[in-house]
Amino acid sequence: MNVLAIGEQRDGALRRSSAETVTAAKRIAGAIGGTVHALLIAPSAGDAASLGQYGADAIFVASGAGAAAYDADVFAATIADRVQAGDYFAVLFPATAQGRDIAPRVAARLDVPLASDATGLDIADGELVITRPVYAGRAFAKVVLNAQPRLVSIRPNSFRPERAEGAGSVETVSVSDTPARVKVRETKAAAAGTVDVGEAAIVVSGGRGLKGPEHWPMLESLRDALGSTAALGASRAVVDAGWRPHAEQVGQTGKTVSPQLYFAVGISGAMQHLAGMRSARTIVAINKDPDAPIFKIADYGLVGDAHDVLPALTEEIRRIAGH
Amino acid sequence: MKIVVCIKRVPDTEARIRIASGGREIDPAGIKFVISPYDEFALETALRLKEAQGSGEVVAVTVGESTSGEQLRSALAMGADAAVLLKGKTSFDGLATAHALAAEMREQNADLVLLGMKAVDYDQQQVGPMLAELLDRPCITIAASVAVEGATVVCHREIEGGVEVVEAPLPAVVTITKGDFEPRYPSLKGIMAAKKKPLAEKDAHAAPSRIEVRELLAPPDRPPGRVVGEGVDAVPELVRLLREEAKVL
Ligand SMILES: Cc1cc2nc3c(=O)[nH]c(=O)nc-3n(C[C@H](O)[C@H](O)[C@H](O)COP(=O)(O)OP(=O)(O)OC[C@H]3O[C@@H](n4cnc5c(N)ncnc54)[C@H](O)[C@@H]3O)c2cc1C
Ligand SMILES: Nc1ncnc2c1ncn2[C@@H]1O[C@H](COP(=O)(O)O)[C@@H](O)[C@H]1O
C-alpha cells in the first residue's frame, strides 16, 4: 500500500508545503512498508522531480489546459481520479488555502472522511493516529479514520522537510475534464511573492497599539528584514477598524498559525487571539503595558513603545541577517 | 428566493475548555453555547440578501441534540423565517454531517445554501464543500460578500494574497467568512416574534461517524513568559536571544 502526497506550485515553483506533505508521507510509508507517490497539478512539471529528494518514488504531474488556472472542481476531480487509480493507505494534502478548499471535495467524491489540519501523525498497531488542534488550539484530539484511504490535511510548518532517498520518477497524467462551474470575474491580487499568514514561517502581527494604518510601513520593514518567508498578521481589532484585510487576521475567527517565530506588536493577548497563535514555536511580544496578558505566553517580551522599538529591531535584524 | 443557512451550536469563543473524565469529550459544565461566529455572518448575509430583494425566505437548519434548539431560536429572533432541527449527535466527521444536511436540502430546494467557512469547535473547515459535492452544486468558499444577480450568485472571496470576484449559477452553496459588517443582535420584537415562528424537529438522516476520537488532550503548556527588558535598549539582547537561544533567526 502506498501513500499519496499532494504537492502545490505557486508562480511556477514548488511550495515548501509540498516538501512537508512528502516528508509526512515518507514517514507513514516507512511505518507501513509502502512507497510514496506525489501528485502535482501544474501547467508544467517545473521542479516537480525535486520531490524525489524528500522520498517521493513516483511523481505524477497533471498538466495541460485545465491546470493553468486553479479551479476547485477540476483539481478535486483530478486528485480523486489519481486516488482511485492507486491503492492508497493515506492521502495527504497541505492545509494551505488551496488544500483546504480541495480536500473536502475529494473526500465527498471518494465517500471517505477527512481530518483537517493535522499537526502530528503516528502509526500505532498499523493504524494512522492523527493529532489535530480543536477549539482553536484550546485542546488537541487524537483521531483515527475508519476508512481507506485516510484523507488528512497537514498544517503548514508542522512537518519539517527532511531529505530522503526516493526514486523520483516523473510521469505525466491528465487533468480531469470535469467542467468548472465557478467563473472568476476578476482577481485583485497582492504583490507576487506575498506569503499567506497561515503558511509563513515567520509572522509579524500588529494590533491596536500601533495606533493607525499609517504606521504599518514600520511592520512591513520588519517583515522585509526577516526575509521572504515572513508575512504580516493582524489582531481582530485592527481588522474591524478597517486598517487591515480580514485575510491577515490571526485568531479564532481568523487564521490559526504555527510559525517558527511570531511577533505580537501592540496586541494585548485576548483569548481569541492567543487561540490562533499559541502553537507558534517562539513568541515575541512588544507592548508598552507590562501587565498585558500577551506577556504570559511570550517566550521573549519587550516592554516599550512600538514606534520606538520597531525601527531599532528592524535595524538590528538587518545588521545580522543582511536582508 | 429561498435561502437556507446551516448553523452550529458551539462553545463561546471565550469559554475555558476542560476535558471531561473519559478523555474523549469536553466538559460542557459552565460553558455558554452560541451560534458559531461564521454562521452568524452567514445568517446576517442571508437576511441582508432577503432585505435587498424585498422578498424571500430564510430558513435556519442545524444538526444537533435538542439543546441546539436554543441557537435556532436565536436565529429566528435575528430574523430567520423558519428553522429545522435535525436531531442527531454531531461528530468530527463533517461528511456525516454533510449527509444529514444534504437529505434536508433535497426537501428544502433552496436557491442558495449558506454555511460558515468553519465551525469554531472542531475547526474542520469541510462541511460546505462536502455538502455541495453531495448535492452536485457549484460551491464558492470563503466569501466575504454575496450578491444575487438574476440566476447568478456573485461573491468576493478571500484568496491567498488577494481578493477574487467569482460567480456561479444558482442553485449554489456558499461558505461565508467575516465581511464588512457585523451580525445584528436580536431585537426585543424579534425575540417575541420568534416564539411564533415555525421550528420543525425531525430525526437526522443517520450517517455514522467514521472519525473515532481516541483521546482529547489539553494543549501542551508553554513555558511561562519572560520579559527581556524595556525599550530600545533591550533590542540587541532580544535579537541575540532569538539567534542564539531560540535559533529562529
Ligand atoms: C467571537 C469573537 C471572536 C474573536 N476573534 C478574534 C480573532 O480571531 N483574532 C483576534 O485578534 N481577536 C479576536 N477577537 C477579539 C479579541 O477579544 C480582542 O478584542 C482583540 O484581539 C484585541 O485586539 P488588540 O490586541 O489589537 O487590541 P487591544 O486589546 O486594544 O490591545 C492593544 C494593545 O496595544 C498596547 N499598546 C498601546 N499602545 C502601544 C504602543 N505605543 N506600543 C506598544 N503597545 C501599545 C496596549 O497596551 C494593548 O495591550 C474576537 C472576539 C470575539 C467576541
Ligand atoms: N451540526 C451542524 N449543523 C448545521 N450546520 C453545520 C453543522 N456542522 C457544521 N455545519 C456548517 O458547516 C460549516 C463548516 O463547519 P466545519 O466543516 O465543521 O468547520 C459551519 O460553519 C456550519 O455552517
XYZ file of C-alpha atoms and ligand atoms in Angstrom:
648
model
C 0.000 0.000 0.000
C 1.173 3.485 -0.858
C 0.847 6.976 0.477
C -0.052 9.882 -1.801
C 1.216 13.396 -1.070
C -0.429 16.326 -2.838
C 2.014 18.992 -3.970
C 1.393 22.614 -4.819
C 3.110 25.078 -7.092
C 2.957 28.828 -6.981
C 4.345 31.130 -9.627
C 5.894 28.085 -11.294
C 7.822 26.817 -8.265
C 7.038 24.099 -5.731
C 5.932 25.441 -2.392
C 7.566 24.422 0.831
C 4.282 22.730 1.836
C 4.889 20.164 -0.939
C 8.124 19.051 0.707
C 6.228 18.895 4.010
C 3.472 16.604 2.689
C 6.057 14.350 1.044
C 8.092 14.212 4.263
C 4.980 13.262 6.256
C 4.021 10.683 3.616
C 7.504 9.184 3.751
C 7.184 8.734 7.493
C 3.879 6.876 7.139
C 5.097 4.815 4.182
C 8.154 3.800 6.189
C 5.981 2.547 9.032
C 3.563 0.557 6.855
C 6.139 -0.636 4.323
C 4.794 1.232 1.318
C 6.075 3.676 -1.265
C 5.493 7.402 -1.564
C 3.689 8.916 -4.510
C 3.246 12.609 -5.128
C 0.740 14.399 -7.323
C 1.170 17.896 -8.640
C -1.368 19.731 -10.793
C 0.521 22.419 -12.662
C 0.889 23.922 -16.138
C 4.294 22.254 -16.452
C 6.362 19.801 -14.428
C 8.848 22.523 -13.472
C 10.865 21.402 -10.472
C 8.484 18.509 -9.614
C 11.315 15.960 -9.830
C 12.911 17.558 -6.764
C 10.216 15.910 -4.601
C 12.317 12.764 -5.034
C 14.776 14.362 -2.611
C 12.198 14.100 0.167
C 11.390 10.489 -0.551
C 8.850 10.510 -3.393
C 9.245 7.385 -5.511
C 6.692 8.212 -8.184
C 5.746 11.777 -9.046
C 2.625 12.311 -11.119
C 2.245 15.634 -12.838
C -1.178 16.528 -14.191
C -0.530 19.290 -16.674
C -2.488 20.714 -19.541
C -5.116 23.337 -20.180
C -7.134 22.570 -17.045
C -4.071 23.011 -14.864
C -3.327 26.547 -15.986
C -5.651 28.232 -13.519
C -6.868 26.896 -10.194
C -10.412 25.555 -10.169
C -11.555 23.586 -7.146
C -13.848 21.211 -9.068
C -11.235 20.398 -11.713
C -8.413 19.961 -9.205
C -10.553 17.827 -6.868
C -11.706 15.579 -9.698
C -8.117 15.163 -10.920
C -6.948 14.149 -7.452
C -9.907 11.793 -6.974
C -9.068 10.123 -10.305
C -5.466 9.563 -9.215
C -6.518 8.213 -5.809
C -8.871 5.737 -7.439
C -6.123 4.574 -9.794
C -3.817 3.656 -6.902
C -4.016 1.558 -3.782
C -3.583 4.217 -1.139
C -3.402 3.803 2.590
C -3.484 7.568 3.039
C -3.639 10.789 1.021
C -2.014 13.905 2.488
C -2.971 17.436 1.464
C -1.197 20.596 2.540
C -3.602 22.651 4.704
C -2.887 25.695 2.548
C -5.700 27.903 1.271
C -5.916 25.697 -1.826
C -5.507 22.408 0.014
C -8.285 23.301 2.451
C -10.527 24.149 -0.468
C -9.895 20.913 -2.368
C -9.583 18.225 0.313
C -13.262 18.199 1.442
C -14.422 17.895 -2.159
C -12.114 14.945 -2.763
C -13.380 13.352 0.462
C -17.005 13.688 -0.639
C -16.219 12.348 -4.106
C -14.487 9.301 -2.643
C -17.012 8.985 0.195
C -14.355 8.919 2.922
C -13.962 11.149 5.990
C -11.307 13.875 6.246
C -9.189 15.000 9.193
C -8.163 18.625 8.618
C -5.104 20.493 9.786
C -3.061 17.730 11.415
C -0.067 18.779 13.494
C 1.094 15.236 14.249
C 0.926 11.785 12.649
C 1.841 8.459 14.257
C 1.423 4.853 13.318
C 0.260 2.682 16.223
C -0.521 -1.001 15.621
C -0.628 -0.343 11.909
C -3.216 2.415 12.294
C -2.675 6.084 11.496
C -3.272 8.232 14.581
C -3.759 11.883 13.698
C -3.204 14.701 16.176
C -5.106 17.875 15.387
C -5.929 21.042 17.313
C -9.581 21.663 18.148
C -11.362 24.603 19.772
C -8.756 26.815 18.086
C -5.908 25.167 19.914
C -7.570 25.075 23.330
C -7.455 21.265 23.088
C -5.878 18.593 20.897
C -7.601 15.490 19.592
C -6.040 12.198 18.600
C -8.277 10.656 15.957
C -8.387 7.608 13.734
C -10.122 7.441 10.355
C -12.146 4.279 9.876
C -11.922 4.278 6.092
C -9.477 3.818 3.300
C -7.795 5.863 2.008
C -7.292 8.061 5.076
C -7.576 11.674 3.968
C -5.610 14.160 6.047
C -4.577 17.759 5.505
C -1.443 18.804 7.358
C -0.825 22.194 8.860
C 1.974 24.216 7.287
C 5.182 24.362 9.361
C 4.247 21.293 11.387
C 6.382 18.792 9.491
C 9.890 19.981 8.792
C 11.012 18.779 5.347
C 13.606 16.010 5.635
C 15.873 14.690 2.967
C 15.272 11.063 1.987
C 16.111 8.839 -0.956
C 13.268 8.401 -3.422
C 13.341 7.119 -6.996
C 11.724 10.366 -8.099
C 10.442 9.163 -11.475
C 8.088 11.657 -13.115
C 5.002 10.577 -15.033
C 2.514 12.816 -16.781
C -1.189 12.198 -16.169
C -4.208 14.033 -17.462
C -6.238 16.748 -15.817
C -9.892 15.850 -15.321
C -12.263 17.208 -17.961
C -14.867 17.976 -15.289
C -16.330 21.359 -16.241
C -15.509 24.324 -13.992
C -18.718 25.721 -12.517
C -17.395 28.783 -10.762
C -16.183 31.586 -13.006
C -13.567 34.108 -11.930
C -14.584 37.615 -12.995
C -11.686 39.480 -11.543
C -8.648 38.958 -9.307
C -7.267 41.683 -7.124
C -4.017 40.070 -6.150
C -1.453 41.276 -3.709
C 2.133 41.650 -4.875
C 3.678 38.458 -6.257
C 5.653 36.513 -3.715
C 3.451 37.545 -0.796
C 3.291 34.721 1.708
C -0.046 33.894 3.308
C -0.042 34.408 7.061
C -1.392 30.871 7.530
C 1.712 29.355 5.951
C 4.501 31.768 6.752
C 7.481 30.579 8.778
C 7.645 33.988 10.461
C 4.631 36.179 11.262
C 4.766 39.850 12.225
C 1.382 40.825 13.661
C 0.184 44.273 14.596
C -2.617 45.324 16.921
C -4.475 48.415 18.014
C -1.360 49.546 19.886
C 0.123 50.656 16.558
C -2.455 53.459 16.613
C -3.369 53.583 12.912
C -2.880 52.070 9.450
C -0.355 54.807 8.630
C 2.100 53.064 10.961
C 2.055 49.737 9.102
C 5.137 50.542 6.977
C 7.085 50.008 10.226
C 5.786 46.437 10.445
C 6.388 45.910 6.730
C 10.027 46.923 7.167
C 10.419 44.388 9.950
C 8.786 41.722 7.789
C 11.113 42.534 4.895
C 14.143 42.391 7.164
C 13.086 38.892 8.213
C 13.228 37.606 4.646
C 10.882 36.083 2.111
C 9.232 33.541 4.416
C 7.760 36.263 6.636
C 4.195 37.547 6.438
C 2.069 40.175 8.126
C -0.689 39.298 10.582
C -3.223 41.372 12.494
C -5.499 41.319 15.512
C -9.227 41.468 15.014
C -9.374 44.958 16.488
C -7.392 46.352 13.569
C -9.327 44.307 11.022
C -12.631 45.533 12.461
C -11.295 49.083 12.305
C -10.625 48.556 8.606
C -6.862 49.100 8.931
C -6.022 45.646 7.566
C -7.839 42.983 5.469
C -9.503 40.036 7.208
C -7.180 37.669 5.318
C -4.434 38.800 7.707
C -6.414 38.244 10.912
C -4.923 35.749 13.334
C -7.133 34.111 15.924
C -10.251 32.163 16.478
C -12.183 33.921 13.728
C -9.134 34.365 11.529
C -6.192 32.171 10.679
C -4.661 29.668 13.052
C -0.921 29.832 12.589
C 2.040 27.722 13.707
C 5.104 29.632 12.541
C 8.642 29.225 13.847
C 8.565 32.806 15.058
C 5.620 35.079 15.895
C 5.839 38.790 16.721
C 2.846 40.310 18.522
C 3.254 44.079 18.377
C 0.741 46.272 20.204
C -1.529 43.266 20.749
C -2.998 42.766 24.216
C -3.310 38.976 24.018
C -7.055 38.320 24.210
C -8.099 34.669 24.470
C -9.390 34.692 20.877
C -6.075 35.975 19.578
C -3.982 33.542 21.631
C -6.101 30.708 20.267
C -4.787 31.392 16.793
C -1.074 31.638 17.570
C -0.280 29.766 20.754
C 1.246 26.867 18.857
C 3.952 29.107 17.367
C 7.390 27.789 18.270
C 8.745 31.096 19.567
C 6.595 34.079 20.524
C 7.892 37.637 20.880
C 5.677 40.353 22.363
C 6.230 44.082 22.165
C 3.789 46.076 24.259
C 4.004 49.215 26.326
C 1.889 47.760 29.136
C 3.964 45.380 31.304
C 0.734 43.774 32.521
C -0.604 42.923 29.049
C -1.734 39.260 29.013
C 0.379 38.589 25.911
C 3.480 38.594 28.142
C 2.196 35.494 29.925
C 2.783 33.353 26.869
C 5.556 35.273 25.103
C 8.908 33.484 25.210
C 10.541 36.895 24.890
C 8.772 40.053 25.944
C 9.896 43.598 25.397
C 8.128 46.383 27.261
C 8.125 49.543 25.222
C 6.520 51.804 22.673
C 6.258 50.009 19.332
C 7.027 53.215 17.487
C 10.476 53.391 19.072
C 11.225 49.687 19.300
C 10.239 48.590 15.791
C 12.746 50.687 13.830
C 15.557 49.658 16.201
C 14.571 45.990 15.973
C 14.394 46.124 12.181
C 17.797 47.760 12.055
C 19.374 45.159 14.355
C 17.897 42.246 12.406
C 19.041 43.742 9.105
C 22.508 44.082 10.544
C 22.794 40.419 11.491
C 20.676 38.789 8.776
C 21.593 41.025 5.872
C 18.147 41.133 4.196
C -35.705 33.497 -3.300
C -35.238 30.868 -0.662
C -32.014 30.758 1.346
C -31.074 28.040 3.821
C -28.409 28.848 6.416
C -26.643 25.991 8.213
C -25.750 26.942 11.765
C -23.970 25.055 14.509
C -24.088 25.273 18.290
C -20.534 25.689 19.634
C -18.870 26.781 22.890
C -18.443 30.545 23.234
C -15.028 31.668 21.953
C -14.028 32.770 25.465
C -15.039 29.524 27.116
C -12.409 27.687 29.097
C -12.238 24.226 27.576
C -11.911 21.386 30.073
C -11.672 17.735 29.138
C -14.372 15.503 30.628
C -13.428 12.366 32.528
C -13.079 9.606 29.969
C -10.826 11.921 27.982
C -12.810 11.973 24.760
C -15.163 14.898 25.124
C -15.179 18.341 26.621
C -16.940 19.016 29.900
C -19.923 21.209 28.980
C -20.468 22.347 32.592
C -20.388 26.125 32.886
C -19.882 26.677 29.166
C -22.047 29.166 27.336
C -23.027 27.939 23.882
C -23.516 30.231 20.908
C -24.083 30.150 17.149
C -20.646 29.609 15.604
C -19.367 33.114 14.650
C -19.028 32.484 10.906
C -22.541 31.027 10.865
C -23.779 34.304 12.336
C -22.132 36.087 9.427
C -23.829 33.614 7.067
C -27.201 34.328 8.667
C -26.630 38.075 8.504
C -25.676 37.711 4.816
C -28.912 35.810 4.135
C -31.065 38.377 5.950
C -29.425 41.210 4.007
C -29.998 39.417 0.697
C -33.663 38.969 1.557
C -33.975 42.630 2.580
C -32.238 43.779 -0.612
C -34.688 41.769 -2.709
C -37.689 42.857 -0.677
C -38.990 39.285 -0.533
C -37.892 35.741 0.055
C -37.492 33.247 2.831
C -34.598 32.429 5.165
C -34.547 29.020 6.858
C -32.011 28.102 9.561
C -31.045 24.427 9.791
C -28.916 22.625 12.324
C -27.861 19.072 13.079
C -27.607 18.563 16.804
C -29.214 17.490 20.021
C -32.349 19.176 21.356
C -30.229 21.825 23.119
C -29.374 23.187 19.647
C -32.961 24.453 19.571
C -31.654 27.448 21.568
C -29.450 28.528 18.687
C -32.303 28.074 16.223
C -34.472 30.321 18.414
C -31.691 32.936 18.324
C -31.615 32.643 14.542
C -35.379 33.142 14.407
C -35.045 36.142 16.733
C -32.399 37.638 14.412
C -34.895 37.364 11.570
C -34.940 33.878 10.039
C -38.466 32.886 8.950
C -38.353 29.220 9.890
C -35.989 26.716 11.474
C -35.350 22.990 11.289
C -33.649 20.899 13.959
C -32.270 17.669 12.587
C -31.881 15.646 15.747
C -28.717 13.634 15.955
C -25.311 13.593 17.518
C -22.629 15.657 15.827
C -19.088 14.397 15.464
C -15.753 15.281 13.936
C -16.925 13.603 10.749
C -18.044 16.502 8.589
C -19.065 14.102 5.836
C -21.638 12.509 8.144
C -22.984 15.990 8.951
C -22.992 16.880 5.253
C -25.054 13.749 4.511
C -27.626 14.723 7.135
C -27.795 18.271 5.764
C -27.963 17.051 2.147
C -31.048 14.941 2.904
C -32.792 18.030 4.286
C -31.623 20.254 1.411
C -33.252 17.903 -1.083
C -36.568 18.697 0.626
C -35.916 22.398 1.107
C -34.968 23.036 -2.524
C -33.365 26.372 -1.737
C -31.820 28.650 -4.355
C -28.883 29.327 -2.102
C -27.372 27.423 0.817
C -25.047 29.403 3.092
C -22.671 27.930 5.668
C -19.878 29.287 7.817
C -16.399 28.716 6.390
C -15.652 26.710 9.527
C -17.290 25.849 12.820
C -15.100 27.059 15.684
C -15.356 23.855 17.725
C -13.694 21.123 15.678
C -12.177 23.571 13.160
C -12.562 21.073 10.326
C -13.488 23.587 7.608
C -15.088 20.960 5.411
C -18.897 20.665 5.620
C -19.702 23.350 2.984
C -17.760 21.918 0.026
C -18.772 18.374 1.050
C -22.445 19.351 1.033
C -22.032 20.974 -2.389
C -20.458 17.792 -3.767
C -23.247 15.619 -2.371
C -25.854 17.920 -3.924
C -23.818 18.295 -7.133
C -23.991 22.077 -6.908
C -21.351 24.725 -7.536
C -19.582 25.862 -4.379
C -17.908 29.163 -3.590
C -15.816 29.114 -0.402
C -14.703 31.865 1.980
C -16.966 34.584 0.594
C -16.795 37.968 2.331
C -19.736 39.332 0.359
C -22.580 37.767 -1.592
C -24.878 39.343 -4.180
C -27.516 37.776 -6.371
C -27.878 38.971 -9.964
C -30.799 37.145 -11.571
C -29.949 33.448 -11.512
C -26.285 34.066 -10.670
C -24.565 34.449 -7.315
C -21.572 36.797 -7.240
C -19.084 36.730 -4.367
C -15.922 38.437 -3.255
C -13.768 35.700 -1.859
C -10.606 35.790 0.184
C -7.787 34.074 -1.615
C -4.181 33.752 -0.707
C -2.705 37.195 -1.081
C -5.738 38.911 -2.511
C -9.412 39.026 -3.322
C -11.236 37.373 -6.179
C -14.655 38.176 -7.640
C -16.348 34.950 -8.721
C -19.771 33.904 -9.954
C -21.753 30.689 -10.150
C -25.215 29.758 -11.383
C -27.960 29.181 -8.795
C -28.731 26.919 -7.040
C -25.368 27.105 -5.294
C -23.599 26.556 -1.964
C -21.512 29.373 -0.467
C -19.349 29.376 2.675
C -19.016 32.680 4.481
C -16.178 34.464 6.218
C -16.315 37.728 8.116
C -17.491 40.551 5.875
C -17.601 44.316 6.162
C -20.481 44.206 8.614
C -21.444 42.810 11.997
C -24.245 40.308 12.623
C -27.298 42.040 14.106
C -28.467 41.497 17.655
C -31.975 40.120 18.083
C -34.368 42.952 18.984
C -36.972 42.536 21.706
C -39.600 42.492 18.976
C -37.586 39.848 17.148
C -37.396 37.699 20.273
C -41.169 37.923 20.772
C -41.861 37.187 17.100
C -39.506 34.178 17.193
C -41.818 32.408 19.624
C -44.494 32.203 16.946
C -42.249 31.149 14.082
C -42.143 27.502 12.973
C -39.356 25.341 14.424
C -39.612 21.841 12.994
C -37.885 18.863 14.594
C -37.074 15.622 12.875
C -34.530 12.865 13.158
C -31.350 13.473 11.222
C -30.697 11.140 8.327
C -28.381 8.735 10.137
C -24.858 8.598 8.779
C -22.455 7.061 11.278
C -19.244 8.914 12.116
C -16.141 7.322 10.677
C -13.795 9.535 12.676
C -13.030 7.951 16.013
C -11.721 10.169 18.796
C -9.148 8.200 20.759
C -8.163 10.975 23.097
C -8.779 14.637 23.800
C -5.866 16.434 25.441
C -5.173 19.816 26.941
C -2.745 21.809 24.794
C 0.906 21.438 25.727
C 1.883 24.046 28.301
C 4.031 26.860 27.131
C 6.890 27.826 29.405
C 5.966 30.940 31.390
C 6.695 34.180 29.583
C 9.829 36.156 30.262
C 10.473 39.835 29.783
C 13.837 40.577 28.199
C 13.892 44.266 29.024
C 12.497 47.698 28.367
C 12.586 49.970 25.359
C 15.129 50.323 22.591
C 17.995 49.352 24.888
C 16.679 45.798 25.141
C 16.613 45.274 21.359
C 20.162 43.858 20.958
C 19.560 41.367 23.770
C 16.230 40.305 22.229
C 17.855 39.704 18.859
C 20.757 37.832 20.476
C 18.315 35.513 22.267
C 16.308 34.893 19.092
C 19.511 33.997 17.310
C 21.469 32.077 19.898
C 18.885 30.622 22.241
C 15.722 30.171 20.164
C 17.749 29.755 16.948
C 14.981 31.240 14.832
C 16.952 33.975 13.059
C -16.466 35.919 18.831
C -15.151 36.644 18.911
C -14.139 36.270 18.046
C -12.903 36.942 18.088
N -11.917 36.552 17.226
C -10.714 37.176 17.261
C -9.650 36.774 16.396
O -9.792 35.880 15.539
N -8.466 37.435 16.489
C -8.250 38.462 17.383
O -7.144 39.014 17.402
N -9.244 38.856 18.189
C -10.478 38.256 18.160
N -11.471 38.717 18.966
C -11.278 39.997 19.682
C -10.466 39.909 20.938
O -11.335 39.605 22.010
C -9.779 41.275 21.216
O -10.748 42.292 21.274
C -8.730 41.671 20.166
O -7.837 40.613 19.950
C -7.965 42.902 20.646
O -7.074 43.355 19.654
P -5.748 44.171 20.067
O -4.930 43.318 20.960
O -5.127 44.660 18.823
O -6.325 45.455 20.802
P -6.331 45.843 22.327
O -6.896 44.800 23.167
O -6.924 47.210 22.387
O -4.801 45.925 22.697
C -3.908 46.906 22.255
C -2.594 46.696 22.986
O -1.625 47.598 22.491
C -0.849 48.074 23.558
N -0.296 49.362 23.149
C -0.926 50.568 23.092
N -0.098 51.500 22.622
C 1.084 50.896 22.371
C 2.326 51.344 21.863
N 2.525 52.620 21.500
N 3.307 50.450 21.730
C 3.132 49.151 22.106
N 1.973 48.671 22.582
C 0.955 49.539 22.698
C -1.780 48.155 24.715
O -1.057 48.072 25.949
C -2.681 46.934 24.490
O -2.160 45.797 25.171
C -12.704 38.032 18.983
C -13.717 38.394 19.857
C -14.927 37.707 19.837
C -16.001 38.122 20.803
N -24.061 20.154 13.015
C -24.199 21.107 12.092
N -25.419 21.603 11.795
C -25.570 22.566 10.841
N -24.558 23.093 10.167
C -23.316 22.651 10.421
C -23.071 21.631 11.389
N -21.734 21.402 11.420
C -21.179 22.251 10.521
N -22.134 22.995 9.919
C -21.956 24.046 8.906
O -20.746 23.826 8.220
C -19.834 24.899 8.432
C -18.424 24.378 8.461
O -18.254 23.500 9.556
P -16.958 22.589 9.746
O -16.701 21.926 8.454
O -17.326 21.654 10.855
O -15.844 23.527 10.145
C -20.314 25.543 9.711
O -19.887 26.879 9.801
C -21.829 25.402 9.570
O -22.354 26.388 8.702
